[in-house]
Short mmCIF file of C-alpha atoms in Angstrom, two decimals:
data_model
loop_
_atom_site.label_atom_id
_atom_site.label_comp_id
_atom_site.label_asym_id
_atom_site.label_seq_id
_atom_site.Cartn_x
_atom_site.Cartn_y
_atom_site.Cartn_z
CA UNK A 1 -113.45 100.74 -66.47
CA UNK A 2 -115.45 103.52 -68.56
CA UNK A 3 -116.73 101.80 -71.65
CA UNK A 4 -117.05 104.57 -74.55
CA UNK A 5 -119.64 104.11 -77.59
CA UNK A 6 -117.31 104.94 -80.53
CA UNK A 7 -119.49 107.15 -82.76
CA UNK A 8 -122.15 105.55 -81.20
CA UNK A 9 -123.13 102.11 -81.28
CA UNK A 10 -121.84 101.82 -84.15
CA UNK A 11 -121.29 98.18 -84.82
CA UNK A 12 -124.79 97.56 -85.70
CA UNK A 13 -126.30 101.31 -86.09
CA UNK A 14 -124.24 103.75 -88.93
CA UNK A 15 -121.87 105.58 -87.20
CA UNK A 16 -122.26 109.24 -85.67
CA UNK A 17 -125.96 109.64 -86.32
CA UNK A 18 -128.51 109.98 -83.46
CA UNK A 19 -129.86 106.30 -84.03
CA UNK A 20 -126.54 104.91 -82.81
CA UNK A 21 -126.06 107.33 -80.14
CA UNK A 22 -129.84 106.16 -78.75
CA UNK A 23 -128.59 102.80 -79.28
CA UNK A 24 -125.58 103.24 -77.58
CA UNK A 25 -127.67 105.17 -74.47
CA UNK A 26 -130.11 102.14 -74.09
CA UNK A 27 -127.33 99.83 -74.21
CA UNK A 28 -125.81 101.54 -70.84
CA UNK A 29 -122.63 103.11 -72.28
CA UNK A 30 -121.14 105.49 -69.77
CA UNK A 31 -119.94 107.60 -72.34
CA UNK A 32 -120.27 109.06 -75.83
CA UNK A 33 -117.40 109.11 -78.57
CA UNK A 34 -117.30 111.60 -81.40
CA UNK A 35 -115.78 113.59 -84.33
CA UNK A 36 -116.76 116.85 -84.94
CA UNK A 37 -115.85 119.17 -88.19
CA UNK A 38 -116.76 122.63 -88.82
CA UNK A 39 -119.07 123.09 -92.04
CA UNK A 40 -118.98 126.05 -94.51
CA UNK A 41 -121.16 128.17 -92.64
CA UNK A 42 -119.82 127.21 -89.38
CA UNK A 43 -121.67 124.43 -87.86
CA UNK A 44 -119.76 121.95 -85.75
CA UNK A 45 -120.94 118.28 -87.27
CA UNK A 46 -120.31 114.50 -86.06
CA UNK A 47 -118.49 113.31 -89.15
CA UNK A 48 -115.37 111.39 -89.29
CA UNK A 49 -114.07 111.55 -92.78
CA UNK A 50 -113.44 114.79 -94.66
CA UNK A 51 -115.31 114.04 -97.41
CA UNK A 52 -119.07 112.18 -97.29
CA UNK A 53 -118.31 109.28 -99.77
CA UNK A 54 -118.19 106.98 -97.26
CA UNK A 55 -121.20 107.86 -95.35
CA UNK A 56 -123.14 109.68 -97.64
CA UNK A 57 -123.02 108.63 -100.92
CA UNK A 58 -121.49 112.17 -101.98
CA UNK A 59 -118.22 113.32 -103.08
CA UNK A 60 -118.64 116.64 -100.89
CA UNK A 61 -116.20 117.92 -98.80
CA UNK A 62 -117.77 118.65 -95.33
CA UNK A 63 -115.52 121.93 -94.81
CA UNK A 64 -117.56 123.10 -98.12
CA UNK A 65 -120.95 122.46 -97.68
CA UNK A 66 -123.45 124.14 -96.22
CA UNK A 67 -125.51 122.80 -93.14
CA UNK A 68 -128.70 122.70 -94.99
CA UNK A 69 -126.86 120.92 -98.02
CA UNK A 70 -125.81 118.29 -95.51
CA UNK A 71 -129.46 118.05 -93.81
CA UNK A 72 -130.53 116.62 -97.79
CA UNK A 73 -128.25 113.95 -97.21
CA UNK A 74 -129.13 109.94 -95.92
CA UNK A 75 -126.00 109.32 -93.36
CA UNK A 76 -127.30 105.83 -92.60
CA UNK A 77 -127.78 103.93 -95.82
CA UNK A 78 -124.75 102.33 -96.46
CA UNK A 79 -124.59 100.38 -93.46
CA UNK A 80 -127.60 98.59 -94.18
CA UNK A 81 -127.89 99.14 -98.23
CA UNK A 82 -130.10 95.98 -98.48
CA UNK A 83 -132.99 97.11 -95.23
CA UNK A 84 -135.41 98.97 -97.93
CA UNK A 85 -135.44 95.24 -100.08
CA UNK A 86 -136.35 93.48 -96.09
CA UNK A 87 -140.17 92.87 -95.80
CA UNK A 88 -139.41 91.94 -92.43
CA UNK A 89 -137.04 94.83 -91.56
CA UNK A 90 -138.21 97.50 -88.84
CA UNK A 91 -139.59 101.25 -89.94
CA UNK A 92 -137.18 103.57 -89.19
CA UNK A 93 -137.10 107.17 -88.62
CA UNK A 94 -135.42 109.34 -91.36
CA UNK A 95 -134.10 111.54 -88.43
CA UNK A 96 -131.92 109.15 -87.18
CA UNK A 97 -130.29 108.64 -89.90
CA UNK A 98 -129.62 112.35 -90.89
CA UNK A 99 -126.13 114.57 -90.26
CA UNK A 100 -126.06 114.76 -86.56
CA UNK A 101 -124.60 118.48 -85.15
CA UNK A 102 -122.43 118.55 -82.12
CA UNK A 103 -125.01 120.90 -80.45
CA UNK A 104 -128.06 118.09 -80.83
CA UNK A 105 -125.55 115.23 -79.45
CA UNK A 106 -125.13 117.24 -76.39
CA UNK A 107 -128.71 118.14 -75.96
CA UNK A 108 -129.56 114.55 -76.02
CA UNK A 109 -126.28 114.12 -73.46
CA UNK A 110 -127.40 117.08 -71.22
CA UNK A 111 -131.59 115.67 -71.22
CA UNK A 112 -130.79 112.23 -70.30
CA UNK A 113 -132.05 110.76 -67.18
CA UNK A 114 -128.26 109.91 -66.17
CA UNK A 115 -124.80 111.16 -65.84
CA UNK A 116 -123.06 110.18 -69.69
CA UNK A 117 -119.59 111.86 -70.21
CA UNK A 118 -118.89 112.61 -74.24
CA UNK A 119 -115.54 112.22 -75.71
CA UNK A 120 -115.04 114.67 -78.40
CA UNK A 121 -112.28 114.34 -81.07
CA UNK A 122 -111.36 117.46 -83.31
CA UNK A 123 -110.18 116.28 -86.60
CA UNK A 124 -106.97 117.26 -88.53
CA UNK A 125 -106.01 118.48 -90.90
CA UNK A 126 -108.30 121.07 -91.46
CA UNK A 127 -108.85 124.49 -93.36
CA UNK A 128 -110.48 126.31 -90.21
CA UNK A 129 -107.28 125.61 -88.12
CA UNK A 130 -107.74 127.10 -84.54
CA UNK A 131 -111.33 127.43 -84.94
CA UNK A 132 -112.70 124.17 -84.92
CA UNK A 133 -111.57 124.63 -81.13
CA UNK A 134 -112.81 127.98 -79.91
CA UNK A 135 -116.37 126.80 -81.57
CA UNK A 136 -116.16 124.16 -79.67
CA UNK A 137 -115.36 126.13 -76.64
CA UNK A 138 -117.74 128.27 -77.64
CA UNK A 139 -120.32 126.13 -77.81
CA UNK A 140 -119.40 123.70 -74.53
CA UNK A 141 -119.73 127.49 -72.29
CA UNK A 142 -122.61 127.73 -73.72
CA UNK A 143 -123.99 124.58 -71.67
CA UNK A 144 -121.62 125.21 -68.78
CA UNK A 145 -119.11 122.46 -69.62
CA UNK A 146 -116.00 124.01 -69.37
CA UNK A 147 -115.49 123.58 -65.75
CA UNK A 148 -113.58 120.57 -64.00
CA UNK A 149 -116.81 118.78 -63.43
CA UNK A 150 -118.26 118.79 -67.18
CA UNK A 151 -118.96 115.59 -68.65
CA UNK A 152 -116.64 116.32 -71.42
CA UNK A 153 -113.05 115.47 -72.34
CA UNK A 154 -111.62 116.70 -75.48
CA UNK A 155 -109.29 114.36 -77.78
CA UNK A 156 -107.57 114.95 -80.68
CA UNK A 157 -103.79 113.60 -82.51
CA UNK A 158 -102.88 116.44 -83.05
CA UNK A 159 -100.81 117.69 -80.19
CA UNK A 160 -101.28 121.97 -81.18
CA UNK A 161 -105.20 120.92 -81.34
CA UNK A 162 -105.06 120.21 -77.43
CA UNK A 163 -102.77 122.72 -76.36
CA UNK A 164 -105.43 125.48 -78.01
CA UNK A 165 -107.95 123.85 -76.01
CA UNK A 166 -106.19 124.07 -72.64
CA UNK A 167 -105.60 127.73 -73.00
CA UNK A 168 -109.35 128.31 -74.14
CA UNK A 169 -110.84 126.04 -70.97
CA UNK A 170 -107.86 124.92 -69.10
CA UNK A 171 -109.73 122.31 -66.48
CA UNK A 172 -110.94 120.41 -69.51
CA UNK A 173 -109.52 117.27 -69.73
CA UNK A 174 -107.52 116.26 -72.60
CA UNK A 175 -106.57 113.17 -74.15
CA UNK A 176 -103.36 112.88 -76.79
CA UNK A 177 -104.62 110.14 -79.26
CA UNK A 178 -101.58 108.00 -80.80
CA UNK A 179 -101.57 105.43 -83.41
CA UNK A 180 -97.87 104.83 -83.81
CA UNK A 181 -95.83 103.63 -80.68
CA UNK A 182 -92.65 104.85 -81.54
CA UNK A 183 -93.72 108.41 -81.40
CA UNK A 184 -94.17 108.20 -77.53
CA UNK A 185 -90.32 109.04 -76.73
CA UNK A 186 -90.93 112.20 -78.21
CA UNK A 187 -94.42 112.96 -77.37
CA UNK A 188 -93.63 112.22 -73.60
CA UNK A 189 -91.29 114.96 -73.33
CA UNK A 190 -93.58 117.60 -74.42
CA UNK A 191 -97.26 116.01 -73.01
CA UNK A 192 -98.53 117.53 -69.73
CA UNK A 193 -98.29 115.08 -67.18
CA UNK A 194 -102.16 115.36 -66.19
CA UNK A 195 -102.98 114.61 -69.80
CA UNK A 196 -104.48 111.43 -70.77
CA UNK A 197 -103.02 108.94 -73.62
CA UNK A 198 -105.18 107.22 -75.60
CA UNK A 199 -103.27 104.89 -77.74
CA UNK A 200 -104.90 102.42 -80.68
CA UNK A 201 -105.14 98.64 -79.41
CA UNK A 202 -103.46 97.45 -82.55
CA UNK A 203 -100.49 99.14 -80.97
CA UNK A 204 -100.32 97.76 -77.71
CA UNK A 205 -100.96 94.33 -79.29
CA UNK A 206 -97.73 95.02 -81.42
CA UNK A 207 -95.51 96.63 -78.80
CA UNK A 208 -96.58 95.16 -75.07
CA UNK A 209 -93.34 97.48 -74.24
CA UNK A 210 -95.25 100.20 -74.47
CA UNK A 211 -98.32 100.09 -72.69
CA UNK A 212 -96.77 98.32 -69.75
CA UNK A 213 -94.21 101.70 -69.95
CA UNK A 214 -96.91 103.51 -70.13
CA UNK A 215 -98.67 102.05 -66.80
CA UNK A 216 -95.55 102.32 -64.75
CA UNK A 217 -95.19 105.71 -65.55
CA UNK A 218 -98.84 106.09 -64.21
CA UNK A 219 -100.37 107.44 -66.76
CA UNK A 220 -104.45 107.90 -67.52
CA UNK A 221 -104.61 105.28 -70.49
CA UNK A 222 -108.11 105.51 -72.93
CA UNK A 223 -107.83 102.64 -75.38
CA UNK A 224 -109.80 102.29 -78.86
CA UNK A 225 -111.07 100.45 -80.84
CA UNK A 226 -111.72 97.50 -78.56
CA UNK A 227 -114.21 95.25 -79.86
CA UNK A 228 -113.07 91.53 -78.22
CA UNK A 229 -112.70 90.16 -75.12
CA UNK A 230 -108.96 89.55 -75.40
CA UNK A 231 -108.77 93.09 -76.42
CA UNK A 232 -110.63 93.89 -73.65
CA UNK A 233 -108.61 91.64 -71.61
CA UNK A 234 -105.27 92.96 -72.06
CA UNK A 235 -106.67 96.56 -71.59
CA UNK A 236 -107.49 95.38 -68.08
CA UNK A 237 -103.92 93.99 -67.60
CA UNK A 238 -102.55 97.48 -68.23
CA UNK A 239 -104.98 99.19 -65.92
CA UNK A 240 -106.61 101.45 -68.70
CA UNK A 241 -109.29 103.75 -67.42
CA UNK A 242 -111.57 103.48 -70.61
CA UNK A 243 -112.38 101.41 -73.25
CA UNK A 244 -113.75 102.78 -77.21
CA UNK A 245 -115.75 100.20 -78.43
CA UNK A 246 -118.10 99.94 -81.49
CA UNK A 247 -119.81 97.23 -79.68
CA UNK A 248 -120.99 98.86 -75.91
CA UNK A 249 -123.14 96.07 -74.71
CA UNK A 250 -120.65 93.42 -75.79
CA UNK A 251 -117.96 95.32 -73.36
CA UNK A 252 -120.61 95.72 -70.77
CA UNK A 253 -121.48 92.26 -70.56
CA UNK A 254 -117.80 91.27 -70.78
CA UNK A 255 -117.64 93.29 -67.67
CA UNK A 256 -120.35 92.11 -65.98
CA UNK A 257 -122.11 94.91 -65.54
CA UNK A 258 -125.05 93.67 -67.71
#
């Protein structure tokens, strides 16, 4: 079983900046989870939410600002608001804590001293539309990762997301996110049977139906946010190939690999 670092390691590290993705490295994750969103001038970013309240402190939209604007901003703060008051708390390198761009998170990927596969999730809605993918296309030729052994697979819940990607780098594989259970009658009809499904645990905790339908039918399964060893636990039961956890060296230990 795979275990992913979901934006990072981000249970103890803020999410999607280079601190937890080191974190989540060192802590032996076999692969990276992100979100990226195009900025004004065209920059692919690992941000989550559309606007930078949560993480930033600022009522920007990402999809408006400017890469530079974003650079000003302190992405790591708010998960430890108290660390600057902490005599005893550990120095810590502004640049970790800074907006992270898709093409520095696979430069780290690409220079470590192992394989690590990256899981990259285009977010919508969004005013670019179509081109969130072909930059990200773009961008993934540009380091040869478009072929059917690249560490990458592409995610996304929006179903017209992934089709763009397969006809811009068709032996990427692609992974149909769902969060509601009851959408999978209709989704199963029109999902390529090679495509991965990467359900929510909190579903297959409320509808076993489903994920035991979905094993049967021998389907990939990539399951997040799994953060406890019952979660963990039933995930095994089903047979899923990968695991998104906020907490990689919890899973890794679960699994004995640590």
């Amino acid at each position: 079983m795979q275990v992913v670092a979901h934006r990072g390691a981000s249970a103890e590290k803020a999410e999607h900046t280079l601190g937890a993705y080191l974190a989540a490295l060192e802590a032996g994750a076999d692969a990276l989870e992100c979100d990226v969103r195009l900025t004004a001038d065209q920059h692919l970013v690992c941000v989550h939410d559309r606007t930078l309240a949560r993480t930033a402190a600022n009522p920007g939209l990402v999809s408006t600002m400017e890469l530079r604007d974003l650079a000003e901003l302190d992405f790591a703060a708010w998960k430890h608001p108290w660390s600057e008051l902490d005599d005893e708390a550990p120095d810590m390198d502004p640049e970790l804590g800074k907006v992270l761009t898709l093409r520095k998170l696979l430069e780290t990927v690409a220079d470590y001293d192992r394989r690590v596969e990256l899981a990259i999730e285009t977010k919508h809605p969004t005013r670019f539309g179509g081109l969130v993918e072909r930059r990200l296309v773009e961008m993934l030729a540009e380091f040869g990762w478009t072929g059917p052994d690249a560490p990458v697979r592409i995610m996304s819940f929006s179903f017209t997301a992934l089709q763009r990607v397969q006809r811009l780098a068709p032996d990427l594989p692609l992974v149909m996110l769902m969060d509601k259970a009851h959408h999978w009658p209709m989704l199963r009809r029109l999902v390529d049977p090679d495509w991965i499904i990467g359900p929510g645990i909190k579903e297959l905790k409320a509808h076993p139906g489903f994920g035991r339908r979905l094993h049967q039918s021998g389907r990939r399964i990539h399951v997040w946010t799994v953060n406890t060893k019952a979660n963990l636990e039933l995930c095994q039961s089903l047979g899923v190939e990968a695991v998104i956890t906020d907490k990689p060296d919890t899973m890794l230990r679960l699994l004995g690999r640590k």
